[in-house]
Amino acid sequence: MVRGKTQMRRIENATSRQVTFSKRRNGLLKKAFELSVLCDAEVALIIFSPRGKLYEFASSSMQEIIHRYQKTVKDIQIDNALVERNMQHLKHEAADMAKKIELLEVAKRKLLGEGLGSCTIEELQQIEQQLERSVNSVRARKMQVYKEQIEQLKEKEKALAAENAMLREKNCPQRQSNEERETEPCNTENKETSDVETELFIGLPEGRIKRALPI
């Protein structure tokens, strides 16, 4: 005979309700015992009948299990409270950051000359002063960069001058030796020409010829 599916609702008949309670109570106690033995679990079961009678099962001490349960629940509640508090703190920080970002966007648009229609005279003066400070900072930074570039160029100039001087020192002995070699032939020619005797004749060419030929 196939059993029908039991509907999950209160049994109106008192006798049937009491019989069902007894059967299911015993089955529940049996399952609790089996769970504690088979799985080495710490199990505590408390049942109150419709008439207020207590039925309980504990794998060890009921008081110790209840104390452990209360401590665990308390720790979980504390952890949940901390998580909730942290979540609220993060939400507040996110909202503050969103407001700051919005204010910075508005200030940025105003510095770019946008959205100035709603600004008062005081706000416009503050924007003007801020722009002047920004321009002065940019100019100061530009001058510093110029000075740094000039110093770098001076260092490069010194390095090139030193390198040029070293090259000159290396080339000077070669030039001197080449000049000495070029001047030596000239000195020997001068010596040879200085040894040749020369005679100076004054007068007409005929007399010079007669004087040169012996009679």
PDB file of C-alpha atoms in Angstrom:
ATOM      1  CA  MET A   1       0.000   0.000   0.000  1.00  0.00           C
ATOM      2  CA  VAL A   2       1.516   3.315  -1.050  1.00  0.00           C
ATOM      3  CA  ARG A   3       1.589   6.030   1.576  1.00  0.00           C
ATOM      4  CA  GLY A   4       0.356   9.404   0.504  1.00  0.00           C
ATOM      5  CA  LYS A   5       2.418  12.524   0.856  1.00  0.00           C
ATOM      6  CA  THR A   6       1.820  14.204   4.212  1.00  0.00           C
ATOM      7  CA  GLN A   7       0.676  17.770   3.962  1.00  0.00           C
ATOM      8  CA  MET A   8       2.716  20.206   6.042  1.00  0.00           C
ATOM      9  CA  ARG A   9      -0.039  21.712   8.142  1.00  0.00           C
ATOM     10  CA  ARG A  10      -1.380  21.388  11.675  1.00  0.00           C
ATOM     11  CA  ILE A  11      -3.203  18.141  12.373  1.00  0.00           C
ATOM     12  CA  GLU A  12      -6.627  19.050  13.622  1.00  0.00           C
ATOM     13  CA  ASN A  13      -7.403  15.715  15.294  1.00  0.00           C
ATOM     14  CA  ALA A  14      -5.857  15.720  18.786  1.00  0.00           C
ATOM     15  CA  THR A  15      -5.344  11.963  18.945  1.00  0.00           C
ATOM     16  CA  SER A  16      -3.688  11.819  15.534  1.00  0.00           C
ATOM     17  CA  ARG A  17      -1.600  14.826  16.458  1.00  0.00           C
ATOM     18  CA  GLN A  18      -0.360  13.155  19.651  1.00  0.00           C
ATOM     19  CA  VAL A  19       0.448   9.895  17.838  1.00  0.00           C
ATOM     20  CA  THR A  20       2.349  11.753  15.102  1.00  0.00           C
ATOM     21  CA  PHE A  21       4.280  13.733  17.734  1.00  0.00           C
ATOM     22  CA  SER A  22       5.365  10.579  19.566  1.00  0.00           C
ATOM     23  CA  LYS A  23       6.526   8.839  16.410  1.00  0.00           C
ATOM     24  CA  ARG A  24       8.390  11.779  15.004  1.00  0.00           C
ATOM     25  CA  ARG A  25       9.914  12.654  18.377  1.00  0.00           C
ATOM     26  CA  ASN A  26      11.354   9.194  18.735  1.00  0.00           C
ATOM     27  CA  GLY A  27      12.619   9.261  15.166  1.00  0.00           C
ATOM     28  CA  LEU A  28      14.229  12.663  15.720  1.00  0.00           C
ATOM     29  CA  LEU A  29      15.949  11.512  18.923  1.00  0.00           C
ATOM     30  CA  LYS A  30      17.187   8.414  17.137  1.00  0.00           C
ATOM     31  CA  LYS A  31      18.598  10.500  14.251  1.00  0.00           C
ATOM     32  CA  ALA A  32      20.347  12.810  16.711  1.00  0.00           C
ATOM     33  CA  PHE A  33      21.972   9.855  18.442  1.00  0.00           C
ATOM     34  CA  GLU A  34      23.058   8.309  15.132  1.00  0.00           C
ATOM     35  CA  LEU A  35      24.523  11.656  13.966  1.00  0.00           C
ATOM     36  CA  SER A  36      26.586  12.032  17.147  1.00  0.00           C
ATOM     37  CA  VAL A  37      27.929   8.470  16.972  1.00  0.00           C
ATOM     38  CA  LEU A  38      28.529   8.104  13.243  1.00  0.00           C
ATOM     39  CA  CYS A  39      29.958  11.572  12.593  1.00  0.00           C
ATOM     40  CA  ASP A  40      31.528  12.283  16.004  1.00  0.00           C
ATOM     41  CA  ALA A  41      29.412  15.424  16.185  1.00  0.00           C
ATOM     42  CA  GLU A  42      28.418  17.288  19.321  1.00  0.00           C
ATOM     43  CA  VAL A  43      24.611  17.241  19.250  1.00  0.00           C
ATOM     44  CA  ALA A  44      22.017  18.700  21.613  1.00  0.00           C
ATOM     45  CA  LEU A  45      18.277  18.342  21.031  1.00  0.00           C
ATOM     46  CA  ILE A  46      15.505  19.985  23.066  1.00  0.00           C
ATOM     47  CA  ILE A  47      11.815  19.237  22.447  1.00  0.00           C
ATOM     48  CA  PHE A  48       8.732  20.571  24.221  1.00  0.00           C
ATOM     49  CA  SER A  49       5.471  18.732  23.670  1.00  0.00           C
ATOM     50  CA  PRO A  50       2.184  20.578  23.095  1.00  0.00           C
ATOM     51  CA  ARG A  51       1.474  20.058  26.788  1.00  0.00           C
ATOM     52  CA  GLY A  52       4.850  21.533  27.826  1.00  0.00           C
ATOM     53  CA  LYS A  53       6.695  18.324  28.601  1.00  0.00           C
ATOM     54  CA  LEU A  54      10.473  18.442  27.992  1.00  0.00           C
ATOM     55  CA  TYR A  55      12.344  15.877  25.939  1.00  0.00           C
ATOM     56  CA  GLU A  56      16.062  16.309  25.384  1.00  0.00           C
ATOM     57  CA  PHE A  57      19.148  14.569  24.074  1.00  0.00           C
ATOM     58  CA  ALA A  58      22.816  15.564  24.380  1.00  0.00           C
ATOM     59  CA  SER A  59      25.845  13.731  23.100  1.00  0.00           C
ATOM     60  CA  SER A  60      27.857  15.067  26.065  1.00  0.00           C
ATOM     61  CA  SER A  61      26.781  17.672  28.640  1.00  0.00           C
ATOM     62  CA  MET A  62      23.708  19.712  27.770  1.00  0.00           C
ATOM     63  CA  GLN A  63      25.001  22.740  29.756  1.00  0.00           C
ATOM     64  CA  GLU A  64      28.378  22.695  28.019  1.00  0.00           C
ATOM     65  CA  ILE A  65      26.760  22.470  24.610  1.00  0.00           C
ATOM     66  CA  ILE A  66      24.373  25.316  25.421  1.00  0.00           C
ATOM     67  CA  HIS A  67      27.257  27.437  26.750  1.00  0.00           C
ATOM     68  CA  ARG A  68      29.272  26.746  23.623  1.00  0.00           C
ATOM     69  CA  TYR A  69      26.275  27.635  21.505  1.00  0.00           C
ATOM     70  CA  GLN A  70      25.734  30.937  23.318  1.00  0.00           C
ATOM     71  CA  LYS A  71      29.418  31.861  23.046  1.00  0.00           C
ATOM     72  CA  THR A  72      29.487  31.026  19.346  1.00  0.00           C
ATOM     73  CA  VAL A  73      26.325  33.009  18.668  1.00  0.00           C
ATOM     74  CA  LYS A  74      27.729  35.959  20.624  1.00  0.00           C
ATOM     75  CA  ASP A  75      30.966  35.898  18.647  1.00  0.00           C
ATOM     76  CA  ILE A  76      29.020  35.716  15.402  1.00  0.00           C
ATOM     77  CA  GLN A  77      26.878  38.654  16.468  1.00  0.00           C
ATOM     78  CA  ILE A  78      29.982  40.654  17.390  1.00  0.00           C
ATOM     79  CA  ASP A  79      31.580  39.827  14.046  1.00  0.00           C
ATOM     80  CA  ASN A  80      28.401  40.776  12.239  1.00  0.00           C
ATOM     81  CA  ALA A  81      28.253  44.022  14.182  1.00  0.00           C
ATOM     82  CA  LEU A  82      31.872  44.805  13.272  1.00  0.00           C
ATOM     83  CA  VAL A  83      31.206  43.993   9.633  1.00  0.00           C
ATOM     84  CA  GLU A  84      28.108  46.168   9.658  1.00  0.00           C
ATOM     85  CA  ARG A  85      30.029  48.988  11.316  1.00  0.00           C
ATOM     86  CA  ASN A  86      32.817  48.729   8.787  1.00  0.00           C
ATOM     87  CA  MET A  87      30.297  48.708   5.985  1.00  0.00           C
ATOM     88  CA  GLN A  88      28.673  51.861   7.321  1.00  0.00           C
ATOM     89  CA  HIS A  89      32.069  53.513   7.708  1.00  0.00           C
ATOM     90  CA  LEU A  90      33.005  52.617   4.141  1.00  0.00           C
ATOM     91  CA  LYS A  91      29.689  53.946   2.895  1.00  0.00           C
ATOM     92  CA  HIS A  92      30.284  57.268   4.662  1.00  0.00           C
ATOM     93  CA  GLU A  93      33.814  57.472   3.270  1.00  0.00           C
ATOM     94  CA  ALA A  94      32.558  56.714  -0.230  1.00  0.00           C
ATOM     95  CA  ALA A  95      29.902  59.427   0.086  1.00  0.00           C
ATOM     96  CA  ASP A  96      32.492  61.933   1.337  1.00  0.00           C
ATOM     97  CA  MET A  97      34.850  61.056  -1.513  1.00  0.00           C
ATOM     98  CA  ALA A  98      32.039  61.483  -4.024  1.00  0.00           C
ATOM     99  CA  LYS A  99      31.281  64.948  -2.626  1.00  0.00           C
ATOM    100  CA  LYS A 100      34.957  65.933  -2.706  1.00  0.00           C
ATOM    101  CA  ILE A 101      35.287  64.722  -6.297  1.00  0.00           C
ATOM    102  CA  GLU A 102      32.233  66.711  -7.279  1.00  0.00           C
ATOM    103  CA  LEU A 103      33.616  69.860  -5.633  1.00  0.00           C
ATOM    104  CA  LEU A 104      36.964  69.363  -7.352  1.00  0.00           C
ATOM    105  CA  GLU A 105      35.237  68.968 -10.715  1.00  0.00           C
ATOM    106  CA  VAL A 106      33.337  72.208 -10.149  1.00  0.00           C
ATOM    107  CA  ALA A 107      36.552  74.012  -9.129  1.00  0.00           C
ATOM    108  CA  LYS A 108      38.336  72.622 -12.176  1.00  0.00           C
ATOM    109  CA  ARG A 109      35.611  73.872 -14.530  1.00  0.00           C
ATOM    110  CA  LYS A 110      35.771  77.292 -12.916  1.00  0.00           C
ATOM    111  CA  LEU A 111      39.550  77.438 -13.336  1.00  0.00           C
ATOM    112  CA  LEU A 112      39.035  76.619 -17.013  1.00  0.00           C
ATOM    113  CA  GLY A 113      36.595  79.504 -17.298  1.00  0.00           C
ATOM    114  CA  GLU A 114      33.466  77.370 -17.363  1.00  0.00           C
ATOM    115  CA  GLY A 115      30.390  77.751 -15.185  1.00  0.00           C
ATOM    116  CA  LEU A 116      31.286  81.215 -13.917  1.00  0.00           C
ATOM    117  CA  GLY A 117      27.768  82.600 -14.286  1.00  0.00           C
ATOM    118  CA  SER A 118      26.759  81.726 -10.727  1.00  0.00           C
ATOM    119  CA  CYS A 119      29.996  82.992  -9.112  1.00  0.00           C
ATOM    120  CA  THR A 120      30.005  86.029  -6.849  1.00  0.00           C
ATOM    121  CA  ILE A 121      32.612  88.780  -6.875  1.00  0.00           C
ATOM    122  CA  GLU A 122      34.453  87.177  -3.961  1.00  0.00           C
ATOM    123  CA  GLU A 123      34.569  83.811  -5.715  1.00  0.00           C
ATOM    124  CA  LEU A 124      35.829  85.387  -8.934  1.00  0.00           C
ATOM    125  CA  GLN A 125      38.557  87.209  -7.004  1.00  0.00           C
ATOM    126  CA  GLN A 126      39.607  83.940  -5.349  1.00  0.00           C
ATOM    127  CA  ILE A 127      39.737  82.227  -8.740  1.00  0.00           C
ATOM    128  CA  GLU A 128      41.816  85.086 -10.139  1.00  0.00           C
ATOM    129  CA  GLN A 129      44.269  84.947  -7.229  1.00  0.00           C
ATOM    130  CA  GLN A 130      44.562  81.195  -7.577  1.00  0.00           C
ATOM    131  CA  LEU A 131      45.299  81.525 -11.287  1.00  0.00           C
ATOM    132  CA  GLU A 132      47.958  84.153 -10.568  1.00  0.00           C
ATOM    133  CA  ARG A 133      49.610  81.853  -8.029  1.00  0.00           C
ATOM    134  CA  SER A 134      49.514  79.035 -10.543  1.00  0.00           C
ATOM    135  CA  VAL A 135      51.086  81.209 -13.253  1.00  0.00           C
ATOM    136  CA  ASN A 136      53.834  82.312 -10.862  1.00  0.00           C
ATOM    137  CA  SER A 137      54.551  78.712  -9.952  1.00  0.00           C
ATOM    138  CA  VAL A 138      54.735  77.749 -13.626  1.00  0.00           C
ATOM    139  CA  ARG A 139      57.097  80.629 -14.383  1.00  0.00           C
ATOM    140  CA  ALA A 140      59.331  79.785 -11.445  1.00  0.00           C
ATOM    141  CA  ARG A 141      59.500  76.168 -12.566  1.00  0.00           C
ATOM    142  CA  LYS A 142      60.264  77.266 -16.125  1.00  0.00           C
ATOM    143  CA  MET A 143      63.147  79.459 -14.965  1.00  0.00           C
ATOM    144  CA  GLN A 144      64.497  76.599 -12.884  1.00  0.00           C
ATOM    145  CA  VAL A 145      64.384  74.297 -15.915  1.00  0.00           C
ATOM    146  CA  TYR A 146      66.180  76.939 -17.992  1.00  0.00           C
ATOM    147  CA  LYS A 147      68.916  77.255 -15.372  1.00  0.00           C
ATOM    148  CA  GLU A 148      69.345  73.513 -15.209  1.00  0.00           C
ATOM    149  CA  GLN A 149      69.636  73.314 -19.006  1.00  0.00           C
ATOM    150  CA  ILE A 150      72.186  76.142 -19.035  1.00  0.00           C
ATOM    151  CA  GLU A 151      74.264  74.386 -16.386  1.00  0.00           C
ATOM    152  CA  GLN A 152      74.140  71.182 -18.411  1.00  0.00           C
ATOM    153  CA  LEU A 153      75.292  73.042 -21.535  1.00  0.00           C
ATOM    154  CA  LYS A 154      78.156  74.625 -19.579  1.00  0.00           C
ATOM    155  CA  GLU A 155      79.240  71.223 -18.347  1.00  0.00           C
ATOM    156  CA  LYS A 156      79.160  69.904 -21.908  1.00  0.00           C
ATOM    157  CA  GLU A 157      81.198  72.926 -23.063  1.00  0.00           C
ATOM    158  CA  LYS A 158      83.836  72.262 -20.395  1.00  0.00           C
ATOM    159  CA  ALA A 159      84.014  68.618 -21.356  1.00  0.00           C
ATOM    160  CA  LEU A 160      84.418  69.476 -25.053  1.00  0.00           C
ATOM    161  CA  ALA A 161      87.094  72.080 -24.248  1.00  0.00           C
ATOM    162  CA  ALA A 162      89.035  69.551 -22.187  1.00  0.00           C
ATOM    163  CA  GLU A 163      88.760  66.979 -24.951  1.00  0.00           C
ATOM    164  CA  ASN A 164      89.941  69.555 -27.518  1.00  0.00           C
ATOM    165  CA  ALA A 165      92.945  70.425 -25.350  1.00  0.00           C
ATOM    166  CA  MET A 166      93.905  66.772 -25.067  1.00  0.00           C
ATOM    167  CA  LEU A 167      93.718  66.387 -28.848  1.00  0.00           C
ATOM    168  CA  ARG A 168      95.953  69.452 -29.313  1.00  0.00           C
ATOM    169  CA  GLU A 169      98.539  68.067 -26.916  1.00  0.00           C
ATOM    170  CA  LYS A 170      98.591  64.790 -28.840  1.00  0.00           C
ATOM    171  CA  ASN A 171      99.014  66.541 -32.226  1.00  0.00           C
ATOM    172  CA  CYS A 172     101.737  69.099 -31.197  1.00  0.00           C
ATOM    173  CA  PRO A 173     104.739  66.670 -31.133  1.00  0.00           C
ATOM    174  CA  GLN A 174     103.836  65.347 -34.584  1.00  0.00           C
ATOM    175  CA  ARG A 175     103.725  68.879 -36.012  1.00  0.00           C
ATOM    176  CA  GLN A 176     107.109  69.764 -34.511  1.00  0.00           C
ATOM    177  CA  SER A 177     108.758  66.644 -35.986  1.00  0.00           C
ATOM    178  CA  ASN A 178     107.227  67.358 -39.402  1.00  0.00           C
ATOM    179  CA  GLU A 179     108.470  70.971 -39.305  1.00  0.00           C
ATOM    180  CA  GLU A 180     112.017  69.830 -38.378  1.00  0.00           C
ATOM    181  CA  ARG A 181     112.009  67.377 -41.289  1.00  0.00           C
ATOM    182  CA  GLU A 182     110.942  70.119 -43.695  1.00  0.00           C
ATOM    183  CA  THR A 183     113.604  72.605 -42.493  1.00  0.00           C
ATOM    184  CA  GLU A 184     116.605  70.207 -42.732  1.00  0.00           C
ATOM    185  CA  PRO A 185     116.908  70.190 -46.624  1.00  0.00           C
ATOM    186  CA  CYS A 186     116.649  73.944 -46.688  1.00  0.00           C
ATOM    187  CA  ASN A 187     119.631  74.281 -44.330  1.00  0.00           C
ATOM    188  CA  THR A 188     121.853  72.002 -46.481  1.00  0.00           C
ATOM    189  CA  GLU A 189     121.000  73.934 -49.641  1.00  0.00           C
ATOM    190  CA  ASN A 190     121.899  77.156 -47.897  1.00  0.00           C
ATOM    191  CA  LYS A 191     125.236  75.680 -46.888  1.00  0.00           C
ATOM    192  CA  GLU A 192     125.994  74.562 -50.449  1.00  0.00           C
ATOM    193  CA  THR A 193     125.082  77.898 -51.923  1.00  0.00           C
ATOM    194  CA  SER A 194     127.161  79.710 -49.316  1.00  0.00           C
ATOM    195  CA  ASP A 195     130.296  77.730 -50.341  1.00  0.00           C
ATOM    196  CA  VAL A 196     130.131  78.859 -53.995  1.00  0.00           C
ATOM    197  CA  GLU A 197     132.443  81.799 -54.809  1.00  0.00           C
ATOM    198  CA  THR A 198     130.956  84.729 -56.641  1.00  0.00           C
ATOM    199  CA  GLU A 199     132.740  87.598 -58.349  1.00  0.00           C
ATOM    200  CA  LEU A 200     131.264  90.993 -59.017  1.00  0.00           C
ATOM    201  CA  PHE A 201     132.241  92.797 -62.279  1.00  0.00           C
ATOM    202  CA  ILE A 202     131.498  96.431 -62.916  1.00  0.00           C
ATOM    203  CA  GLY A 203     131.650  97.779 -66.442  1.00  0.00           C
ATOM    204  CA  LEU A 204     130.682  96.988 -69.991  1.00  0.00           C
ATOM    205  CA  PRO A 205     130.169  93.426 -71.056  1.00  0.00           C
ATOM    206  CA  GLU A 206     133.190  93.547 -73.396  1.00  0.00           C
ATOM    207  CA  GLY A 207     135.567  94.507 -70.677  1.00  0.00           C
ATOM    208  CA  ARG A 208     134.088  91.791 -68.522  1.00  0.00           C
ATOM    209  CA  ILE A 209     134.813  89.215 -71.215  1.00  0.00           C
ATOM    210  CA  LYS A 210     138.358  90.431 -71.832  1.00  0.00           C
ATOM    211  CA  ARG A 211     139.104  90.336 -68.183  1.00  0.00           C
ATOM    212  CA  ALA A 212     137.781  86.863 -67.911  1.00  0.00           C
ATOM    213  CA  LEU A 213     139.941  85.538 -70.851  1.00  0.00           C
ATOM    214  CA  PRO A 214     143.745  85.508 -70.258  1.00  0.00           C
ATOM    215  CA  ILE A 215     145.949  87.108 -72.920  1.00  0.00           C
TER     216      ILE A 215
END
